[in-house]
Amino acid sequence: MLGLPKGEVFLVPWTEDWLKEFLLEKGRIQEKIGKYILAIHHIGSTAVEGLSAKPIIDIAVEIKEFNDGKHCVSLLESLGYSYKGTNILPDRHYFNKGEPRTHQIHMYQSGNRFLMEQLKFRDYLRNNDKARMEYQELKMNLSKANKNDKHKYADEKTDFVKSILEKI
C-alpha cells in the first residue's frame, strides 16, 4: 500500500515494495534532472527494513547548488510532483506527489546539516535493532494519539530523534 490521504496519520508494516518503488522513482528523477544531482537517497521510515511507516516514499535529492532546485521544478512537475517551495521545511526545496500523497522529495544542497542528520538517523536505525524497536513503539503510540494531526505526530518524535543524533 502506498499513499496517505491529506490530514491523516496511520502506519502500515514495512514492505520490500517500498524499496522497489523508491528505485523506480529514483530512475525517473535521475532521467529528468540528472545533470543537477549528486546523489538520491531513500530516507525516512520506509527506508528502514522492519519499521512500520506512513505509506509515503521520502526521497532526498542532493544537488550541487541550492539554487539549482529552481531549475528542477517544471521537470519534476512533469513527473506529477507539486512544488511547495523552500519555506515548508528548513534549507530544502520540497515537492510532493499524489493525492493521497505517495512520494515526497526533499532537495538539499550537498553537505546540508538536515540531510546529514536524515542519513545518520536512517543508518543508525538500520543497524540497531533496539533503537528501531523503540522508535517503532513510539511511532505506533503517536499515530494512534494523533490520527488527524501530522504536525503533532512529527513534533512528538523530535526528542527521540535528537537523542539518537546526540549518540552518533
CSV table of N, CA and C in Angstrom, one decimal:
chain,number,residue,atom,x,y,z
A,1,MET,N,0.8,-1.2,0.0
A,1,MET,CA,0.0,0.0,0.0
A,1,MET,C,0.9,1.2,0.0
A,2,LEU,N,0.5,2.2,-0.8
A,2,LEU,CA,1.2,3.4,-0.9
A,2,LEU,C,0.2,4.6,-1.0
A,3,GLY,N,0.4,5.6,-0.2
A,3,GLY,CA,-0.4,6.8,-0.2
A,3,GLY,C,-1.1,7.1,1.1
A,4,LEU,N,-1.0,8.4,1.5
A,4,LEU,CA,-1.5,8.9,2.8
A,4,LEU,C,-2.4,10.0,2.5
A,5,PRO,N,-3.7,9.9,2.7
A,5,PRO,CA,-4.7,11.0,2.5
A,5,PRO,C,-4.3,12.2,3.3
A,6,LYS,N,-4.6,13.4,2.8
A,6,LYS,CA,-4.3,14.6,3.4
A,6,LYS,C,-4.9,14.7,4.8
A,7,GLY,N,-4.1,15.1,5.8
A,7,GLY,CA,-4.6,15.3,7.2
A,7,GLY,C,-4.6,14.0,8.0
A,8,GLU,N,-4.4,12.9,7.4
A,8,GLU,CA,-4.4,11.6,8.2
A,8,GLU,C,-3.0,11.2,8.6
A,9,VAL,N,-3.0,10.4,9.7
A,9,VAL,CA,-1.7,9.8,10.1
A,9,VAL,C,-2.1,8.3,10.5
A,10,PHE,N,-1.4,7.4,9.8
A,10,PHE,CA,-1.5,6.0,10.1
A,10,PHE,C,-0.3,5.3,9.6
A,11,LEU,N,0.1,4.2,10.2
A,11,LEU,CA,1.3,3.4,9.8
A,11,LEU,C,0.9,2.1,9.3
A,12,VAL,N,1.7,1.6,8.4
A,12,VAL,CA,1.5,0.3,7.8
A,12,VAL,C,2.8,-0.5,8.0
A,13,PRO,N,2.8,-1.8,8.1
A,13,PRO,CA,4.0,-2.6,8.2
A,13,PRO,C,4.9,-2.4,7.0
A,14,TRP,N,6.2,-2.5,7.3
A,14,TRP,CA,7.3,-2.3,6.3
A,14,TRP,C,7.1,-3.4,5.2
A,15,THR,N,7.3,-3.0,4.0
A,15,THR,CA,7.2,-4.0,2.9
A,15,THR,C,8.4,-3.7,1.9
A,16,GLU,N,8.9,-4.8,1.3
A,16,GLU,CA,10.0,-4.6,0.3
A,16,GLU,C,9.5,-3.8,-0.9
A,17,ASP,N,8.2,-3.7,-1.1
A,17,ASP,CA,7.7,-2.9,-2.2
A,17,ASP,C,8.1,-1.5,-2.1
A,18,TRP,N,8.4,-1.0,-0.9
A,18,TRP,CA,8.8,0.4,-0.7
A,18,TRP,C,10.2,0.6,-1.4
A,19,LEU,N,11.1,-0.3,-1.2
A,19,LEU,CA,12.4,-0.2,-1.8
A,19,LEU,C,12.3,-0.2,-3.3
A,20,LYS,N,11.4,-1.1,-3.8
A,20,LYS,CA,11.2,-1.2,-5.3
A,20,LYS,C,10.6,0.1,-5.8
A,21,GLU,N,9.7,0.7,-5.1
A,21,GLU,CA,9.1,1.9,-5.5
A,21,GLU,C,10.1,3.1,-5.5
A,22,PHE,N,10.9,3.1,-4.5
A,22,PHE,CA,12.0,4.1,-4.4
A,22,PHE,C,12.9,4.0,-5.6
A,23,LEU,N,13.3,2.8,-5.9
A,23,LEU,CA,14.3,2.6,-7.1
A,23,LEU,C,13.6,3.0,-8.4
A,24,LEU,N,12.4,2.7,-8.6
A,24,LEU,CA,11.7,3.1,-9.8
A,24,LEU,C,11.6,4.6,-9.9
A,25,GLU,N,11.3,5.3,-8.8
A,25,GLU,CA,11.1,6.7,-8.7
A,25,GLU,C,12.5,7.4,-8.9
A,26,LYS,N,13.5,6.8,-8.3
A,26,LYS,CA,14.9,7.3,-8.4
A,26,LYS,C,15.3,7.4,-9.9
A,27,GLY,N,15.0,6.3,-10.6
A,27,GLY,CA,15.3,6.3,-12.0
A,27,GLY,C,14.6,7.4,-12.8
A,28,ARG,N,13.3,7.6,-12.5
A,28,ARG,CA,12.5,8.7,-13.1
A,28,ARG,C,13.1,10.0,-12.9
A,29,ILE,N,13.4,10.3,-11.6
A,29,ILE,CA,14.0,11.6,-11.2
A,29,ILE,C,15.4,11.8,-11.9
A,30,GLN,N,16.2,10.7,-11.8
A,30,GLN,CA,17.5,10.8,-12.4
A,30,GLN,C,17.4,11.2,-13.9
A,31,GLU,N,16.5,10.6,-14.6
A,31,GLU,CA,16.3,10.8,-16.0
A,31,GLU,C,15.9,12.3,-16.3
A,32,LYS,N,15.1,12.8,-15.4
A,32,LYS,CA,14.6,14.2,-15.6
A,32,LYS,C,15.6,15.3,-15.2
A,33,ILE,N,16.3,15.1,-14.1
A,33,ILE,CA,17.1,16.2,-13.5
A,33,ILE,C,18.5,15.8,-13.2
A,34,GLY,N,19.0,14.7,-13.8
A,34,GLY,CA,20.3,14.1,-13.5
A,34,GLY,C,21.4,15.0,-13.6
A,35,LYS,N,21.4,16.0,-14.4
A,35,LYS,CA,22.6,16.9,-14.5
A,35,LYS,C,22.8,17.8,-13.3
A,36,TYR,N,21.7,17.9,-12.4
A,36,TYR,CA,21.8,18.7,-11.2
A,36,TYR,C,22.2,17.8,-10.0
A,37,ILE,N,22.0,16.5,-10.1
A,37,ILE,CA,22.1,15.6,-8.9
A,37,ILE,C,23.5,15.1,-8.6
A,38,LEU,N,23.8,15.1,-7.4
A,38,LEU,CA,25.0,14.4,-6.9
A,38,LEU,C,24.6,13.0,-6.4
A,39,ALA,N,23.5,12.9,-5.7
A,39,ALA,CA,23.0,11.6,-5.2
A,39,ALA,C,21.5,11.7,-4.9
A,40,ILE,N,20.9,10.5,-4.9
A,40,ILE,CA,19.5,10.4,-4.5
A,40,ILE,C,19.4,9.3,-3.4
A,41,HIS,N,18.8,9.7,-2.3
A,41,HIS,CA,18.8,8.8,-1.1
A,41,HIS,C,17.4,8.5,-0.7
A,42,HIS,N,17.2,7.2,-0.3
A,42,HIS,CA,15.9,6.8,0.3
A,42,HIS,C,16.0,7.1,1.8
A,43,ILE,N,15.1,8.0,2.3
A,43,ILE,CA,15.2,8.4,3.7
A,43,ILE,C,13.8,8.1,4.3
A,44,GLY,N,13.7,8.4,5.6
A,44,GLY,CA,12.5,8.2,6.3
A,44,GLY,C,12.3,6.8,6.7
A,45,SER,N,11.2,6.5,7.3
A,45,SER,CA,11.0,5.1,7.9
A,45,SER,C,10.8,4.1,6.8
A,46,THR,N,10.3,4.5,5.6
A,46,THR,CA,10.2,3.4,4.6
A,46,THR,C,11.5,2.9,4.1
A,47,ALA,N,12.6,3.6,4.5
A,47,ALA,CA,13.9,3.2,4.1
A,47,ALA,C,14.6,2.3,5.1
A,48,VAL,N,13.8,2.0,6.2
A,48,VAL,CA,14.4,1.1,7.3
A,48,VAL,C,13.6,-0.2,7.3
A,49,GLU,N,14.3,-1.3,6.9
A,49,GLU,CA,13.6,-2.6,6.9
A,49,GLU,C,13.1,-2.9,8.2
A,50,GLY,N,11.8,-3.4,8.3
A,50,GLY,CA,11.2,-3.8,9.5
A,50,GLY,C,10.5,-2.7,10.3
A,51,LEU,N,10.6,-1.5,9.8
A,51,LEU,CA,10.0,-0.4,10.6
A,51,LEU,C,8.7,0.0,9.9
A,52,SER,N,7.6,0.0,10.7
A,52,SER,CA,6.3,0.5,10.2
A,52,SER,C,6.4,2.0,9.9
A,53,ALA,N,5.6,2.4,8.9
A,53,ALA,CA,5.8,3.8,8.4
A,53,ALA,C,4.5,4.3,7.8
A,54,LYS,N,4.4,5.6,7.8
A,54,LYS,CA,3.3,6.2,6.9
A,54,LYS,C,3.7,5.8,5.5
A,55,PRO,N,2.7,5.4,4.7
A,55,PRO,CA,3.0,4.9,3.4
A,55,PRO,C,3.3,5.9,2.3
A,56,ILE,N,4.4,6.7,2.6
A,56,ILE,CA,4.9,7.7,1.7
A,56,ILE,C,6.4,7.5,1.5
A,57,ILE,N,6.9,7.5,0.3
A,57,ILE,CA,8.3,7.3,0.0
A,57,ILE,C,9.0,8.7,0.1
A,58,ASP,N,9.9,8.8,1.0
A,58,ASP,CA,10.6,10.0,1.2
A,58,ASP,C,12.0,9.9,0.5
A,59,ILE,N,12.2,10.9,-0.3
A,59,ILE,CA,13.4,10.9,-1.2
A,59,ILE,C,14.2,12.1,-0.9
A,60,ALA,N,15.5,12.0,-0.6
A,60,ALA,CA,16.4,13.1,-0.5
A,60,ALA,C,17.2,13.2,-1.8
A,61,VAL,N,17.1,14.4,-2.5
A,61,VAL,CA,17.9,14.6,-3.7
A,61,VAL,C,19.0,15.6,-3.3
A,62,GLU,N,20.2,15.2,-3.5
A,62,GLU,CA,21.4,16.0,-3.1
A,62,GLU,C,21.8,16.7,-4.4
A,63,ILE,N,21.8,18.1,-4.3
A,63,ILE,CA,22.3,18.8,-5.5
A,63,ILE,C,23.5,19.7,-5.2
A,64,LYS,N,24.2,20.1,-6.2
A,64,LYS,CA,25.4,20.8,-6.1
A,64,LYS,C,25.2,22.2,-5.4
A,65,GLU,N,24.3,23.0,-6.0
A,65,GLU,CA,24.0,24.3,-5.5
A,65,GLU,C,22.5,24.4,-5.2
A,66,PHE,N,22.2,25.1,-4.1
A,66,PHE,CA,20.8,25.2,-3.7
A,66,PHE,C,19.9,25.8,-4.7
A,67,ASN,N,20.4,26.8,-5.4
A,67,ASN,CA,19.6,27.4,-6.5
A,67,ASN,C,19.3,26.5,-7.7
A,68,ASP,N,20.0,25.5,-7.8
A,68,ASP,CA,19.7,24.5,-8.9
A,68,ASP,C,18.3,23.9,-8.7
A,69,GLY,N,17.8,23.9,-7.5
A,69,GLY,CA,16.5,23.4,-7.3
A,69,GLY,C,15.4,24.1,-8.1
A,70,LYS,N,15.6,25.4,-8.3
A,70,LYS,CA,14.6,26.1,-9.1
A,70,LYS,C,14.6,25.6,-10.5
A,71,HIS,N,15.7,25.1,-11.1
A,71,HIS,CA,15.7,24.6,-12.4
A,71,HIS,C,15.0,23.2,-12.6
A,72,CYS,N,14.8,22.6,-11.4
A,72,CYS,CA,14.2,21.3,-11.4
A,72,CYS,C,12.6,21.3,-11.3
A,73,VAL,N,12.1,22.4,-11.0
A,73,VAL,CA,10.6,22.5,-10.7
A,73,VAL,C,9.8,21.9,-11.8
A,74,SER,N,9.9,22.5,-13.0
A,74,SER,CA,9.0,22.1,-14.1
A,74,SER,C,9.3,20.7,-14.5
A,75,LEU,N,10.5,20.3,-14.5
A,75,LEU,CA,10.9,18.9,-14.8
A,75,LEU,C,10.3,17.9,-13.9
A,76,LEU,N,10.3,18.2,-12.6
A,76,LEU,CA,9.7,17.3,-11.6
A,76,LEU,C,8.1,17.4,-11.7
A,77,GLU,N,7.6,18.5,-12.0
A,77,GLU,CA,6.2,18.6,-12.2
A,77,GLU,C,5.7,17.7,-13.3
A,78,SER,N,6.5,17.5,-14.3
A,78,SER,CA,6.2,16.6,-15.4
A,78,SER,C,6.1,15.2,-15.0
A,79,LEU,N,6.6,14.9,-13.8
A,79,LEU,CA,6.5,13.5,-13.2
A,79,LEU,C,5.4,13.5,-12.2
A,80,GLY,N,4.6,14.6,-12.1
A,80,GLY,CA,3.5,14.6,-11.2
A,80,GLY,C,3.7,15.2,-9.8
A,81,TYR,N,4.9,15.8,-9.6
A,81,TYR,CA,5.2,16.4,-8.4
A,81,TYR,C,4.6,17.8,-8.3
A,82,SER,N,4.3,18.2,-7.1
A,82,SER,CA,3.9,19.6,-6.9
A,82,SER,C,4.9,20.3,-6.1
A,83,TYR,N,5.4,21.4,-6.5
A,83,TYR,CA,6.5,22.2,-5.8
A,83,TYR,C,5.8,23.0,-4.7
A,84,LYS,N,6.3,22.8,-3.5
A,84,LYS,CA,5.8,23.5,-2.3
A,84,LYS,C,6.7,24.7,-1.9
A,85,GLY,N,7.9,24.8,-2.5
A,85,GLY,CA,8.8,25.9,-2.2
A,85,GLY,C,9.8,25.5,-1.2
A,86,THR,N,10.5,26.6,-0.6
A,86,THR,CA,11.6,26.4,0.3
A,86,THR,C,11.2,26.9,1.7
A,87,ASN,N,10.0,27.2,1.9
A,87,ASN,CA,9.6,27.7,3.3
A,87,ASN,C,8.9,26.7,4.1
A,88,ILE,N,8.6,25.5,3.5
A,88,ILE,CA,7.8,24.5,4.2
A,88,ILE,C,8.7,23.8,5.3
A,89,LEU,N,9.9,23.4,4.9
A,89,LEU,CA,10.9,22.8,5.7
A,89,LEU,C,12.2,23.5,5.6
A,90,PRO,N,13.0,23.5,6.6
A,90,PRO,CA,14.2,24.3,6.5
A,90,PRO,C,15.3,23.8,5.5
A,91,ASP,N,15.9,24.8,4.8
A,91,ASP,CA,17.0,24.6,3.9
A,91,ASP,C,16.8,23.5,2.9
A,92,ARG,N,15.6,23.5,2.3
A,92,ARG,CA,15.3,22.5,1.3
A,92,ARG,C,14.2,23.0,0.3
A,93,HIS,N,14.3,22.5,-0.9
A,93,HIS,CA,13.2,22.6,-1.8
A,93,HIS,C,12.3,21.4,-1.5
A,94,TYR,N,11.0,21.6,-1.4
A,94,TYR,CA,10.1,20.5,-1.0
A,94,TYR,C,9.1,20.3,-2.1
A,95,PHE,N,8.9,19.0,-2.5
A,95,PHE,CA,7.9,18.6,-3.5
A,95,PHE,C,7.1,17.4,-3.0
A,96,ASN,N,5.8,17.3,-3.3
A,96,ASN,CA,5.1,16.1,-3.0
A,96,ASN,C,4.3,15.7,-4.3
A,97,LYS,N,3.9,14.4,-4.2
A,97,LYS,CA,3.2,13.8,-5.4
A,97,LYS,C,2.0,13.0,-4.9
A,98,GLY,N,1.0,13.2,-5.6
A,98,GLY,CA,-0.2,12.3,-5.4
A,98,GLY,C,-1.2,12.8,-4.4
A,99,GLU,N,-2.4,12.4,-4.6
A,99,GLU,CA,-3.5,12.6,-3.6
A,99,GLU,C,-4.3,11.4,-3.6
A,100,PRO,N,-4.2,10.5,-2.7
A,100,PRO,CA,-3.3,10.6,-1.5
A,100,PRO,C,-1.8,10.7,-1.8
A,101,ARG,N,-1.1,11.4,-1.0
A,101,ARG,CA,0.3,11.6,-1.2
A,101,ARG,C,1.1,10.3,-1.1
A,102,THR,N,1.9,10.1,-2.2
A,102,THR,CA,2.7,8.8,-2.3
A,102,THR,C,4.2,9.0,-2.2
A,103,HIS,N,4.7,10.2,-2.6
A,103,HIS,CA,6.1,10.5,-2.6
A,103,HIS,C,6.4,11.9,-2.1
A,104,GLN,N,7.5,12.1,-1.5
A,104,GLN,CA,8.0,13.4,-1.1
A,104,GLN,C,9.4,13.6,-1.5
A,105,ILE,N,9.8,14.7,-2.1
A,105,ILE,CA,11.2,15.0,-2.4
A,105,ILE,C,11.7,16.1,-1.5
A,106,HIS,N,12.8,15.9,-0.8
A,106,HIS,CA,13.4,16.9,0.0
A,106,HIS,C,14.8,17.1,-0.8
A,107,MET,N,14.9,18.3,-1.4
A,107,MET,CA,16.0,18.6,-2.2
A,107,MET,C,17.0,19.5,-1.4
A,108,TYR,N,18.2,19.0,-1.1
A,108,TYR,CA,19.2,19.7,-0.3
A,108,TYR,C,20.5,20.0,-1.1
A,109,GLN,N,21.1,21.1,-0.8
A,109,GLN,CA,22.5,21.3,-1.2
A,109,GLN,C,23.4,20.3,-0.5
A,110,SER,N,24.3,19.8,-1.3
A,110,SER,CA,25.3,18.8,-0.7
A,110,SER,C,25.9,19.3,0.6
A,111,GLY,N,26.0,18.5,1.6
A,111,GLY,CA,26.6,18.8,2.9
A,111,GLY,C,25.6,19.5,3.9
A,112,ASN,N,24.4,19.7,3.5
A,112,ASN,CA,23.4,20.3,4.3
A,112,ASN,C,23.3,19.5,5.6
A,113,ARG,N,23.2,20.2,6.7
A,113,ARG,CA,23.1,19.6,8.1
A,113,ARG,C,21.8,18.7,8.2
A,114,PHE,N,20.7,19.1,7.7
A,114,PHE,CA,19.5,18.3,7.8
A,114,PHE,C,19.6,17.0,7.0
A,115,LEU,N,20.2,17.1,5.8
A,115,LEU,CA,20.4,15.9,5.0
A,115,LEU,C,21.3,14.9,5.8
A,116,MET,N,22.4,15.4,6.3
A,116,MET,CA,23.4,14.6,7.0
A,116,MET,C,22.7,13.9,8.2
A,117,GLU,N,21.8,14.7,8.9
A,117,GLU,CA,21.1,14.1,10.1
A,117,GLU,C,20.1,13.0,9.6
A,118,GLN,N,19.4,13.2,8.5
A,118,GLN,CA,18.5,12.2,8.0
A,118,GLN,C,19.2,10.9,7.7
A,119,LEU,N,20.4,11.0,7.0
A,119,LEU,CA,21.1,9.8,6.7
A,119,LEU,C,21.7,9.1,7.9
A,120,LYS,N,22.2,9.9,8.8
A,120,LYS,CA,22.8,9.3,10.1
A,120,LYS,C,21.7,8.6,10.9
A,121,PHE,N,20.5,9.2,11.0
A,121,PHE,CA,19.4,8.6,11.8
A,121,PHE,C,18.9,7.3,11.1
A,122,ARG,N,18.7,7.4,9.8
A,122,ARG,CA,18.3,6.2,9.0
A,122,ARG,C,19.3,5.1,9.2
A,123,ASP,N,20.6,5.4,9.0
A,123,ASP,CA,21.6,4.3,9.1
A,123,ASP,C,21.7,3.7,10.5
A,124,TYR,N,21.5,4.6,11.5
A,124,TYR,CA,21.5,4.1,12.9
A,124,TYR,C,20.4,3.1,13.1
A,125,LEU,N,19.2,3.5,12.7
A,125,LEU,CA,18.1,2.6,12.8
A,125,LEU,C,18.2,1.3,12.0
A,126,ARG,N,18.8,1.4,10.9
A,126,ARG,CA,19.1,0.2,10.1
A,126,ARG,C,20.0,-0.8,10.8
A,127,ASN,N,20.9,-0.3,11.6
A,127,ASN,CA,21.9,-1.1,12.2
A,127,ASN,C,21.7,-1.4,13.7
A,128,ASN,N,20.6,-0.9,14.3
A,128,ASN,CA,20.4,-1.0,15.7
A,128,ASN,C,19.0,-1.5,16.0
A,129,ASP,N,18.9,-2.8,16.3
A,129,ASP,CA,17.5,-3.4,16.5
A,129,ASP,C,16.8,-2.8,17.6
A,130,LYS,N,17.5,-2.5,18.7
A,130,LYS,CA,16.9,-2.0,19.9
A,130,LYS,C,16.3,-0.6,19.7
A,131,ALA,N,17.1,0.3,19.1
A,131,ALA,CA,16.6,1.6,18.7
A,131,ALA,C,15.4,1.6,17.8
A,132,ARG,N,15.5,0.7,16.8
A,132,ARG,CA,14.4,0.6,15.8
A,132,ARG,C,13.1,0.1,16.4
A,133,MET,N,13.2,-0.8,17.4
A,133,MET,CA,12.0,-1.3,18.1
A,133,MET,C,11.5,-0.2,19.0
A,134,GLU,N,12.3,0.6,19.6
A,134,GLU,CA,11.8,1.7,20.5
A,134,GLU,C,11.1,2.7,19.6
A,135,TYR,N,11.7,3.0,18.5
A,135,TYR,CA,11.2,4.0,17.6
A,135,TYR,C,9.8,3.5,17.0
A,136,GLN,N,9.8,2.3,16.7
A,136,GLN,CA,8.5,1.6,16.2
A,136,GLN,C,7.4,1.8,17.2
A,137,GLU,N,7.7,1.5,18.5
A,137,GLU,CA,6.7,1.6,19.6
A,137,GLU,C,6.2,3.1,19.7
A,138,LEU,N,7.2,4.0,19.7
A,138,LEU,CA,6.9,5.4,19.9
A,138,LEU,C,6.0,5.8,18.7
A,139,LYS,N,6.3,5.5,17.5
A,139,LYS,CA,5.5,5.9,16.3
A,139,LYS,C,4.1,5.3,16.4
A,140,MET,N,4.0,4.0,16.8
A,140,MET,CA,2.7,3.4,16.9
A,140,MET,C,1.8,4.2,17.9
A,141,ASN,N,2.3,4.5,19.0
A,141,ASN,CA,1.6,5.2,20.0
A,141,ASN,C,1.2,6.6,19.5
A,142,LEU,N,2.1,7.3,18.9
A,142,LEU,CA,1.9,8.7,18.5
A,142,LEU,C,0.9,8.7,17.3
A,143,SER,N,0.9,7.7,16.4
A,143,SER,CA,0.0,7.6,15.3
A,143,SER,C,-1.4,7.4,15.8
A,144,LYS,N,-1.6,6.6,16.9
A,144,LYS,CA,-2.9,6.4,17.4
A,144,LYS,C,-3.4,7.7,18.1
A,145,ALA,N,-2.5,8.4,18.8
A,145,ALA,CA,-2.9,9.6,19.6
A,145,ALA,C,-3.1,10.8,18.7
A,146,ASN,N,-2.5,10.8,17.5
A,146,ASN,CA,-2.6,12.0,16.6
A,146,ASN,C,-3.0,11.6,15.2
A,147,LYS,N,-4.1,10.8,15.1
A,147,LYS,CA,-4.6,10.3,13.8
A,147,LYS,C,-4.9,11.4,12.8
A,148,ASN,N,-5.2,12.6,13.3
A,148,ASN,CA,-5.6,13.7,12.4
A,148,ASN,C,-4.7,14.9,12.5
A,149,ASP,N,-3.5,14.7,13.1
A,149,ASP,CA,-2.6,15.9,13.3
A,149,ASP,C,-1.1,15.5,13.0
A,150,LYS,N,-0.8,15.6,11.7
A,150,LYS,CA,0.6,15.1,11.3
A,150,LYS,C,1.7,16.0,11.9
A,151,HIS,N,1.4,17.2,12.2
A,151,HIS,CA,2.4,18.1,12.8
A,151,HIS,C,2.7,17.7,14.2
A,152,LYS,N,1.7,17.4,15.0
A,152,LYS,CA,1.9,17.0,16.3
A,152,LYS,C,2.6,15.6,16.4
A,153,TYR,N,2.2,14.7,15.5
A,153,TYR,CA,2.8,13.4,15.3
A,153,TYR,C,4.3,13.6,15.1
A,154,ALA,N,4.7,14.4,14.2
A,154,ALA,CA,6.1,14.7,13.8
A,154,ALA,C,6.8,15.3,15.0
A,155,ASP,N,6.2,16.3,15.6
A,155,ASP,CA,6.9,17.1,16.6
A,155,ASP,C,7.2,16.2,17.8
A,156,GLU,N,6.3,15.3,18.1
A,156,GLU,CA,6.5,14.4,19.3
A,156,GLU,C,7.5,13.3,19.1
A,157,LYS,N,8.0,13.2,17.9
A,157,LYS,CA,9.1,12.2,17.6
A,157,LYS,C,10.5,12.9,17.8
A,158,THR,N,10.5,14.2,17.9
A,158,THR,CA,11.7,15.0,17.9
A,158,THR,C,12.7,14.6,19.0
A,159,ASP,N,12.2,14.5,20.2
A,159,ASP,CA,13.1,14.2,21.3
A,159,ASP,C,13.8,12.9,21.1
A,160,PHE,N,13.1,11.9,20.6
A,160,PHE,CA,13.8,10.6,20.3
A,160,PHE,C,14.8,10.7,19.2
A,161,VAL,N,14.5,11.4,18.2
A,161,VAL,CA,15.4,11.6,17.1
A,161,VAL,C,16.7,12.3,17.6
A,162,LYS,N,16.5,13.4,18.3
A,162,LYS,CA,17.6,14.2,18.9
A,162,LYS,C,18.5,13.3,19.8
A,163,SER,N,17.8,12.4,20.6
A,163,SER,CA,18.6,11.6,21.5
A,163,SER,C,19.5,10.6,20.7
A,164,ILE,N,19.1,10.1,19.6
A,164,ILE,CA,19.9,9.3,18.7
A,164,ILE,C,21.0,10.0,18.1
A,165,LEU,N,20.7,11.2,17.5
A,165,LEU,CA,21.7,12.0,16.9
A,165,LEU,C,22.8,12.5,17.8
A,166,GLU,N,22.5,12.7,19.1
A,166,GLU,CA,23.5,13.0,20.1
A,166,GLU,C,24.5,11.9,20.4
A,167,LYS,N,24.0,10.7,20.2
A,167,LYS,CA,24.8,9.5,20.4
A,167,LYS,C,25.8,9.2,19.3
A,168,ILE,N,25.5,9.6,18.1
A,168,ILE,CA,26.3,9.3,16.9
A,168,ILE,C,27.1,10.4,16.4
